[in-house]
Coordinates of C-alpha atoms in Angstrom, one line a residue:
M1 CA 0.2 0.0 0.0
A2 CA 1.1 3.5 -0.6
L3 CA 2.0 6.0 2.2
V4 CA -0.3 8.3 3.2
N5 CA 0.8 11.6 4.7
G6 CA 3.9 9.9 5.4
S7 CA 2.7 6.9 7.6
E8 CA 1.7 3.5 6.1
S9 CA -1.8 3.5 5.2
P10 CA -4.1 0.8 6.8
R11 CA -3.7 -2.9 6.1
P12 CA -5.8 -4.0 3.0
I13 CA -9.2 -5.5 3.6
S14 CA -10.2 -8.5 1.5
I15 CA -13.3 -8.1 -0.7
S16 CA -12.6 -11.7 -2.4
P17 CA -16.2 -13.1 -1.1
I18 CA -18.1 -10.2 -2.9
L19 CA -15.5 -10.5 -6.1
R20 CA -16.3 -14.4 -6.0
L21 CA -20.2 -13.5 -6.0
L22 CA -19.8 -10.7 -8.5
T23 CA -17.9 -13.1 -10.9
G24 CA -20.1 -15.9 -10.6
P25 CA -23.6 -16.8 -12.4
N26 CA -25.2 -15.5 -9.1
H27 CA -24.0 -12.2 -9.3
H28 CA -27.6 -10.6 -8.9
V29 CA -27.7 -11.9 -5.1
V30 CA -25.2 -9.2 -4.3
T31 CA -27.3 -6.5 -2.7
A32 CA -27.0 -2.8 -3.5
D33 CA -26.0 -2.0 0.0
E34 CA -23.5 -4.7 0.1
I35 CA -21.8 -3.4 -3.4
A36 CA -22.1 0.2 -1.7
T37 CA -20.2 -0.9 1.6
A38 CA -17.6 -2.4 -0.6
L39 CA -17.1 1.1 -2.6
A40 CA -16.9 2.9 0.5
L41 CA -13.5 1.2 1.6
I42 CA -11.9 2.8 -1.6
F43 CA -12.3 6.3 0.0
D44 CA -10.1 5.2 2.9
N45 CA -7.6 3.3 0.9
Q46 CA -8.8 0.1 2.6
I47 CA -8.5 -2.0 -0.5
S48 CA -5.5 -3.3 -2.6
A49 CA -5.2 -1.7 -6.0
V50 CA -5.7 -4.9 -7.7
Q51 CA -9.0 -5.8 -5.9
C52 CA -10.1 -2.2 -6.5
S53 CA -9.5 -2.8 -10.3
S54 CA -11.0 -6.1 -10.4
F55 CA -14.3 -4.6 -8.2
L56 CA -14.5 -1.6 -10.8
T57 CA -14.3 -3.9 -13.8
V58 CA -16.8 -6.5 -12.6
L59 CA -19.3 -3.9 -11.8
H60 CA -19.0 -2.9 -15.5
S61 CA -19.1 -6.3 -16.9
T62 CA -22.1 -7.4 -15.1
E63 CA -23.6 -3.8 -15.6
R64 CA -24.4 -3.7 -12.0
D65 CA -23.1 -0.1 -12.1
R66 CA -26.5 0.7 -14.0
D67 CA -28.7 -0.7 -11.9
P68 CA -30.7 2.4 -10.2
K69 CA -30.5 0.7 -6.5
T70 CA -26.9 0.3 -6.7
I71 CA -26.1 3.8 -8.1
A72 CA -28.5 5.3 -5.6
K73 CA -26.5 3.7 -2.5
C74 CA -23.1 4.3 -4.0
A75 CA -23.6 7.7 -4.3
E76 CA -24.8 7.5 -0.9
A77 CA -21.7 6.3 0.4
M78 CA -19.4 8.6 -1.6
R79 CA -21.4 11.6 -0.2
A80 CA -20.9 10.2 3.6
A81 CA -17.3 9.9 2.9
A82 CA -16.8 13.4 1.5
A83 CA -16.1 16.4 3.9
Q84 CA -19.4 17.1 5.9
V85 CA -21.1 20.5 5.5
D86 CA -22.3 22.2 8.7
Q87 CA -25.9 21.6 7.5
T88 CA -27.6 23.4 10.3
A89 CA -25.7 26.1 9.8
L90 CA -26.1 26.3 5.9
H91 CA -29.8 25.9 6.3
G92 CA -30.0 28.7 8.1
V93 CA -28.1 31.1 5.6
L94 CA -30.2 29.3 3.0
R95 CA -33.6 30.2 4.6
S96 CA -32.3 34.0 5.3
R97 CA -31.4 34.7 1.8
G98 CA -33.4 32.1 -0.6
R99 CA -35.9 34.0 -2.8
V100 CA -39.5 32.3 -2.6
E101 CA -41.1 32.7 -5.9
G102 CA -43.5 30.4 -7.9
G103 CA -43.0 26.9 -7.0
Y104 CA -39.3 27.8 -5.8
R105 CA -39.0 27.4 -2.0
G106 CA -35.7 29.1 -1.9
G107 CA -33.5 25.9 -1.7
L108 CA -29.9 25.0 -3.7
C109 CA -30.4 24.3 -7.1
D110 CA -27.8 22.2 -9.4
I111 CA -27.0 21.7 -13.3
V112 CA -24.9 19.1 -14.2
G113 CA -23.6 16.3 -16.6
T114 CA -21.9 12.8 -16.7
G115 CA -20.0 14.0 -19.2
G116 CA -18.3 11.7 -21.7
D117 CA -20.6 12.5 -24.7
G118 CA -17.6 12.9 -27.0
H119 CA -18.9 16.1 -28.3
S120 CA -16.6 18.4 -26.3
T121 CA -19.2 21.2 -26.4
Y122 CA -19.0 24.7 -24.9
N123 CA -19.3 24.7 -21.0
V124 CA -23.2 25.0 -21.5
S125 CA -24.1 23.7 -17.8
T126 CA -21.7 25.8 -15.9
T127 CA -22.5 29.0 -17.8
A128 CA -26.1 28.2 -17.1
S129 CA -25.4 27.7 -13.5
I130 CA -24.2 31.3 -13.6
L131 CA -27.1 32.6 -15.4
A132 CA -29.4 30.6 -12.8
S133 CA -28.2 32.3 -9.7
S134 CA -29.5 35.6 -10.9
L135 CA -32.9 34.0 -9.2
L136 CA -32.0 30.8 -7.4
L137 CA -29.4 29.5 -5.3
L138 CA -26.9 27.5 -6.9
S139 CA -24.5 24.8 -5.9
K140 CA -22.4 23.6 -8.7
H141 CA -20.5 20.5 -8.3
G142 CA -17.7 20.0 -10.9
N143 CA -14.5 19.1 -11.7
R144 CA -11.6 19.8 -14.2
A145 CA -11.9 18.0 -17.6
S146 CA -11.4 14.4 -18.1
S147 CA -12.7 13.5 -21.4
S148 CA -13.5 17.1 -22.8
G149 CA -10.8 19.9 -23.4
S150 CA -12.6 22.3 -20.9
G151 CA -14.1 21.2 -17.5
S152 CA -16.2 23.4 -15.3
A153 CA -13.4 24.0 -12.8
D154 CA -11.0 24.7 -16.0
L155 CA -13.2 27.1 -17.0
L156 CA -13.9 29.1 -14.1
Q157 CA -10.0 29.5 -13.2
A158 CA -9.7 30.8 -17.0
I159 CA -11.9 33.8 -16.3
K160 CA -10.0 37.0 -16.6
P161 CA -9.0 39.5 -15.6
S162 CA -9.7 38.0 -12.1
A163 CA -10.7 34.3 -11.2
P164 CA -12.4 32.8 -8.5
D165 CA -10.4 30.9 -6.3
I166 CA -12.3 27.5 -6.3
E167 CA -10.0 25.8 -3.4
A168 CA -11.1 28.5 -0.9
V169 CA -14.6 27.0 -1.1
T170 CA -14.6 24.1 1.6
A171 CA -17.0 22.5 3.9
Q172 CA -16.1 25.3 6.2
S173 CA -16.4 27.9 4.5
L174 CA -19.7 27.4 2.3
P175 CA -21.9 29.1 4.7
S176 CA -20.0 32.0 4.6
V177 CA -19.7 31.8 0.5
Y178 CA -23.6 31.8 0.6
Q179 CA -23.9 34.7 2.9
N180 CA -22.5 36.6 0.1
S181 CA -23.4 35.0 -3.2
N182 CA -26.1 33.4 -4.9
Y183 CA -23.5 30.9 -6.4
A184 CA -21.0 28.7 -5.0
F185 CA -18.7 26.2 -7.0
L186 CA -18.0 22.9 -5.0
Y187 CA -14.7 21.6 -6.3
A188 CA -15.0 17.8 -6.2
P189 CA -11.1 17.1 -5.3
K190 CA -11.8 19.7 -1.9
F191 CA -15.1 17.8 -1.0
H192 CA -14.1 14.2 -2.3
P193 CA -10.5 14.0 -1.0
G194 CA -10.7 10.0 -0.9
M195 CA -11.4 9.7 -4.5
R196 CA -7.5 10.0 -5.0
H197 CA -7.1 6.7 -4.0
V198 CA -8.4 5.4 -7.0
A199 CA -7.7 8.4 -9.7
S200 CA -4.7 6.4 -11.0
I201 CA -6.5 3.1 -11.4
R202 CA -9.4 4.9 -13.1
K203 CA -7.0 6.2 -15.8
E204 CA -5.3 2.8 -16.4
L205 CA -8.6 1.1 -16.8
G206 CA -9.4 3.1 -19.9
F207 CA -13.2 2.6 -19.6
R208 CA -16.0 4.8 -17.5
T209 CA -16.6 3.2 -14.1
I210 CA -19.3 3.3 -11.7
F211 CA -17.4 6.7 -10.6
N212 CA -18.4 8.5 -13.6
L213 CA -21.9 8.0 -13.1
L214 CA -21.7 9.0 -9.6
G215 CA -20.4 12.5 -10.1
P216 CA -23.7 14.1 -10.8
L217 CA -25.4 12.6 -7.7
A218 CA -22.3 13.1 -5.0
N219 CA -23.0 16.8 -4.3
P220 CA -21.7 17.4 -0.7
V221 CA -25.1 19.1 -0.1
E222 CA -27.2 16.6 -1.5
Q223 CA -29.8 16.6 1.4
L224 CA -30.6 20.6 0.5
I225 CA -30.6 20.4 -3.2
E226 CA -34.2 21.3 -4.0
A227 CA -34.2 21.1 -7.9
R228 CA -31.8 20.1 -10.7
V229 CA -31.2 19.2 -14.4
V230 CA -28.7 16.3 -14.8
G231 CA -27.6 15.4 -18.3
V232 CA -26.8 11.9 -19.5
A233 CA -24.7 10.7 -22.3
E234 CA -26.7 7.7 -23.1
R235 CA -30.5 7.6 -23.6
A236 CA -30.6 4.1 -22.0
L237 CA -29.1 6.1 -18.6
G238 CA -32.0 8.2 -18.6
P239 CA -34.4 6.3 -16.8
I240 CA -31.7 4.6 -14.7
F241 CA -30.6 8.2 -13.2
A242 CA -34.3 9.4 -13.0
E243 CA -35.1 6.0 -10.9
A244 CA -31.7 6.3 -9.0
L245 CA -32.5 10.2 -8.1
R246 CA -36.0 9.0 -6.8
L247 CA -34.6 6.4 -4.6
S248 CA -32.3 8.9 -3.5
G249 CA -35.3 11.1 -2.5
A250 CA -35.0 13.7 -5.2
K251 CA -38.3 15.4 -6.1
K252 CA -37.9 18.2 -8.4
T253 CA -35.6 17.1 -11.0
M254 CA -35.4 16.4 -14.8
V255 CA -32.9 13.8 -16.5
V256 CA -32.2 14.9 -20.0
C257 CA -30.3 13.5 -23.1
G258 CA -30.0 14.6 -26.6
A259 CA -30.7 12.6 -29.3
E260 CA -27.2 12.8 -30.4
N261 CA -26.4 11.3 -27.0
L262 CA -25.6 14.7 -25.5
D263 CA -25.6 15.1 -21.8
E264 CA -27.1 18.3 -22.2
I265 CA -30.6 19.9 -23.8
S266 CA -29.6 20.3 -27.4
C267 CA -30.0 23.0 -29.4
A268 CA -29.9 21.0 -32.6
G269 CA -33.1 19.2 -32.3
K270 CA -34.8 16.5 -29.8
T271 CA -33.9 16.2 -26.4
F272 CA -35.6 12.9 -24.3
C273 CA -36.5 14.0 -21.0
W274 CA -37.2 12.2 -17.8
R275 CA -38.9 14.4 -15.1
L276 CA -39.5 13.6 -11.4
V277 CA -43.2 15.0 -10.7
E278 CA -44.2 15.2 -6.7
C279 CA -48.0 14.3 -6.5
P280 CA -50.4 14.0 -3.6
N281 CA -50.2 10.6 -2.1
P282 CA -53.9 9.3 -1.5
E283 CA -52.7 7.0 1.0
F284 CA -51.6 10.0 3.3
R285 CA -53.5 10.4 6.8
G286 CA -52.3 13.8 7.9
P287 CA -53.9 17.4 7.4
K288 CA -53.9 17.8 3.6
D289 CA -54.3 21.6 4.0
V290 CA -51.1 22.3 6.0
E291 CA -47.9 23.2 4.0
D292 CA -44.8 22.5 6.2
E293 CA -41.9 21.3 3.9
D294 CA -40.3 19.5 7.3
R295 CA -43.2 17.2 7.6
P296 CA -43.0 14.6 5.0
T297 CA -45.2 12.1 6.6
S298 CA -48.2 11.9 8.5
C299 CA -46.1 10.0 11.5
N300 CA -43.2 7.8 11.9
G301 CA -43.6 5.1 9.1
A302 CA -47.1 6.2 7.9
P303 CA -47.5 7.0 4.1
P304 CA -45.7 10.2 3.1
R305 CA -47.3 13.3 2.1
T306 CA -46.5 12.9 -1.7
L307 CA -45.3 10.5 -4.0
V308 CA -42.7 11.0 -6.7
E309 CA -43.7 9.7 -10.4
I310 CA -41.5 9.8 -13.3
V311 CA -42.9 11.2 -16.5
T312 CA -41.1 11.2 -20.1
F313 CA -41.6 13.5 -22.9
E314 CA -39.3 15.3 -25.7
L315 CA -38.1 18.7 -26.0
E316 CA -37.2 20.7 -29.0
P317 CA -35.8 24.0 -29.3
S318 CA -39.0 25.6 -30.6
D319 CA -40.8 24.4 -27.1
F320 CA -38.3 27.2 -26.1
G321 CA -39.3 29.5 -28.6
L322 CA -35.6 29.4 -30.1
S323 CA -34.2 28.3 -33.5
T324 CA -32.1 25.2 -34.1
H325 CA -28.3 25.1 -34.2
A326 CA -26.1 22.2 -35.7
L327 CA -24.1 20.9 -32.6
S328 CA -20.9 21.9 -34.5
E329 CA -21.5 25.5 -34.0
V330 CA -21.3 25.0 -30.2
S331 CA -18.7 22.2 -30.1
P332 CA -15.4 23.3 -31.6
G333 CA -13.3 22.0 -28.6
K334 CA -12.3 25.1 -27.6
S335 CA -9.4 25.7 -24.7
P336 CA -10.9 27.0 -21.2
Q337 CA -9.2 30.3 -22.3
E338 CA -11.2 30.7 -25.2
N339 CA -14.4 29.4 -23.5
A340 CA -14.0 31.9 -20.8
L341 CA -13.8 34.5 -23.0
T342 CA -16.8 33.4 -24.5
L343 CA -18.7 33.3 -21.4
M344 CA -17.5 37.0 -20.1
Q345 CA -18.8 38.1 -23.7
L346 CA -21.9 36.4 -22.9
L347 CA -22.5 37.7 -19.6
K348 CA -21.6 41.3 -20.7
N349 CA -24.6 41.0 -23.6
Q350 CA -21.7 41.5 -26.0
M351 CA -22.9 38.3 -28.2
P352 CA -25.7 38.8 -30.8
D353 CA -29.2 37.5 -30.3
G354 CA -29.5 34.4 -31.9
A355 CA -26.0 33.0 -31.8
P356 CA -25.9 29.6 -31.4
V357 CA -24.2 29.4 -28.1
V358 CA -26.3 32.0 -26.5
D359 CA -29.5 29.9 -27.6
F360 CA -27.5 26.9 -26.3
V361 CA -27.2 28.5 -23.1
L362 CA -30.9 30.2 -22.8
I363 CA -32.2 26.9 -23.4
N364 CA -30.4 25.1 -20.6
T365 CA -31.1 28.0 -18.0
A366 CA -34.8 28.1 -19.1
A367 CA -35.2 24.3 -18.2
L368 CA -33.3 24.6 -14.7
F369 CA -35.8 27.8 -14.0
A370 CA -38.8 25.8 -15.0
I371 CA -37.9 22.9 -13.1
S372 CA -37.2 25.0 -10.0
G373 CA -40.9 26.1 -10.1
V374 CA -39.8 29.8 -10.2
C375 CA -41.6 30.1 -13.9
D376 CA -44.6 28.8 -12.3
A377 CA -45.4 32.5 -10.7
D378 CA -48.0 34.4 -12.5
T379 CA -46.4 37.6 -11.6
S380 CA -42.7 38.7 -12.0
D381 CA -40.5 41.7 -10.3
M382 CA -37.0 40.3 -11.0
G383 CA -35.7 43.8 -10.8
C384 CA -34.1 46.4 -13.0
G385 CA -35.2 45.7 -16.9
D386 CA -38.1 43.1 -16.3
D387 CA -41.4 44.2 -18.1
G388 CA -43.6 41.8 -15.8
R389 CA -45.0 39.9 -18.8
V390 CA -45.0 36.4 -17.6
I391 CA -45.3 33.8 -20.7
R392 CA -47.6 31.3 -19.3
E393 CA -47.7 28.9 -22.1
I394 CA -47.4 25.6 -20.9
G395 CA -45.3 23.0 -23.0
P396 CA -44.3 19.5 -23.1
G397 CA -43.9 17.9 -19.6
G398 CA -46.2 20.7 -18.1
S399 CA -43.6 23.2 -17.9
R400 CA -43.3 27.1 -19.0
W401 CA -40.6 26.7 -21.0
K402 CA -40.5 30.1 -22.8
E403 CA -40.9 32.2 -19.3
G404 CA -37.6 30.5 -18.7
V405 CA -36.0 31.8 -21.6
R406 CA -37.6 35.3 -20.7
R407 CA -36.2 35.2 -17.3
A408 CA -32.6 33.7 -18.8
R409 CA -32.3 36.5 -21.1
W410 CA -33.2 38.8 -18.3
A411 CA -30.5 37.6 -16.4
I412 CA -28.1 38.5 -19.1
E413 CA -29.8 42.0 -20.4
S414 CA -29.7 43.1 -16.6
G415 CA -26.1 42.4 -15.6
Q416 CA -27.7 40.2 -12.7
A417 CA -25.7 37.1 -13.8
L418 CA -22.5 39.2 -14.3
S419 CA -22.9 40.6 -10.9
S420 CA -23.7 37.1 -9.2
L421 CA -20.1 35.9 -10.6
A422 CA -18.6 38.9 -9.5
S423 CA -20.2 38.4 -6.0
F424 CA -18.6 34.9 -6.0
I425 CA -15.3 35.8 -7.4
N426 CA -15.1 38.6 -4.4
I427 CA -15.9 36.1 -1.8
T428 CA -13.5 33.3 -2.9
Q429 CA -10.7 35.9 -2.9
R430 CA -11.4 37.1 0.7
L431 CA -12.0 33.8 2.2

């Protein structure tokens, strides 16, 4: 075993029994909890490199890494091993700063993709997260690029003239960040230090392991995430991710996959969607006229107030009131420096209306606005430049996608998105 912090790491724990079962004909008898327990050993460097690589390989070959229960349990184990945020302190900050509007209750939101789609598109989810922070509290969980040329961390650190100090955002400093900013970027290596033990193994294996799927589900503030949009790079992963999120307790979520196997909402045409929708539970026996976000059940062990169903539908750019653009117009495979320049031009409203990158960002920002519930409001008072003309048209999946675009345009034109980014940069440099 390797040396950790100058001392010998713990003696390896053998996972041979579970490996024998997983490589046998009855691998299905191994439960999701047992797989997650074995996975958790990786974060403390408690299994050998050989057994770790064997474990990841057999999960892949048996497709247990595509089982919703396994994904949900392993994501839970990964979050448990992460640097722990003071949830009480953070919740208090969020309650004081979150702006309640429509169906949005002021909680944290995220927009993230699995990566690995091979398209090397512009950093749309990171840009969309910044725009969305004009109205929502954003917790963008991300990392450096692994399969593309510009990851979310790479983009942020390439911002000129002054970039945020993303490593200053830690489990301890996060409440302070949100006291001063609607936006926070949670740099994965700072919150998941145990992942360093498997980094070289993943690289040498050469195929996408279960960890490539766990990233979007491993946000360290998962329990405070109110709404999110998750992109997957294969259509087959859509229902799997939606179910894994449902099992994890998510309620306001949409999983998306562009028809080109794109882990964003596509600007080129069709996008497949799986939306988690909260519905009243007919078995609930508590008072139905009491709104209490902290009371999900009628009593301990009793049926919950609501159930979460998965609704499938398709979206097109026209559902957002926008034109289609070929992916080649938003996927030039540019460097983080070039993408950062595009980001700042967009935030400063220096790009022409209808530009492919602008429409791509508007579509994905609008989706997060819609899923958060903020677009459900029948009135609008966002601030300077808001004409208050709510677009009430309901599109596929039951949301006001065009209202989301109206709000995303306002975030750019009002300068509020740029101001939100500036606040984040400022607080990280003062921590």
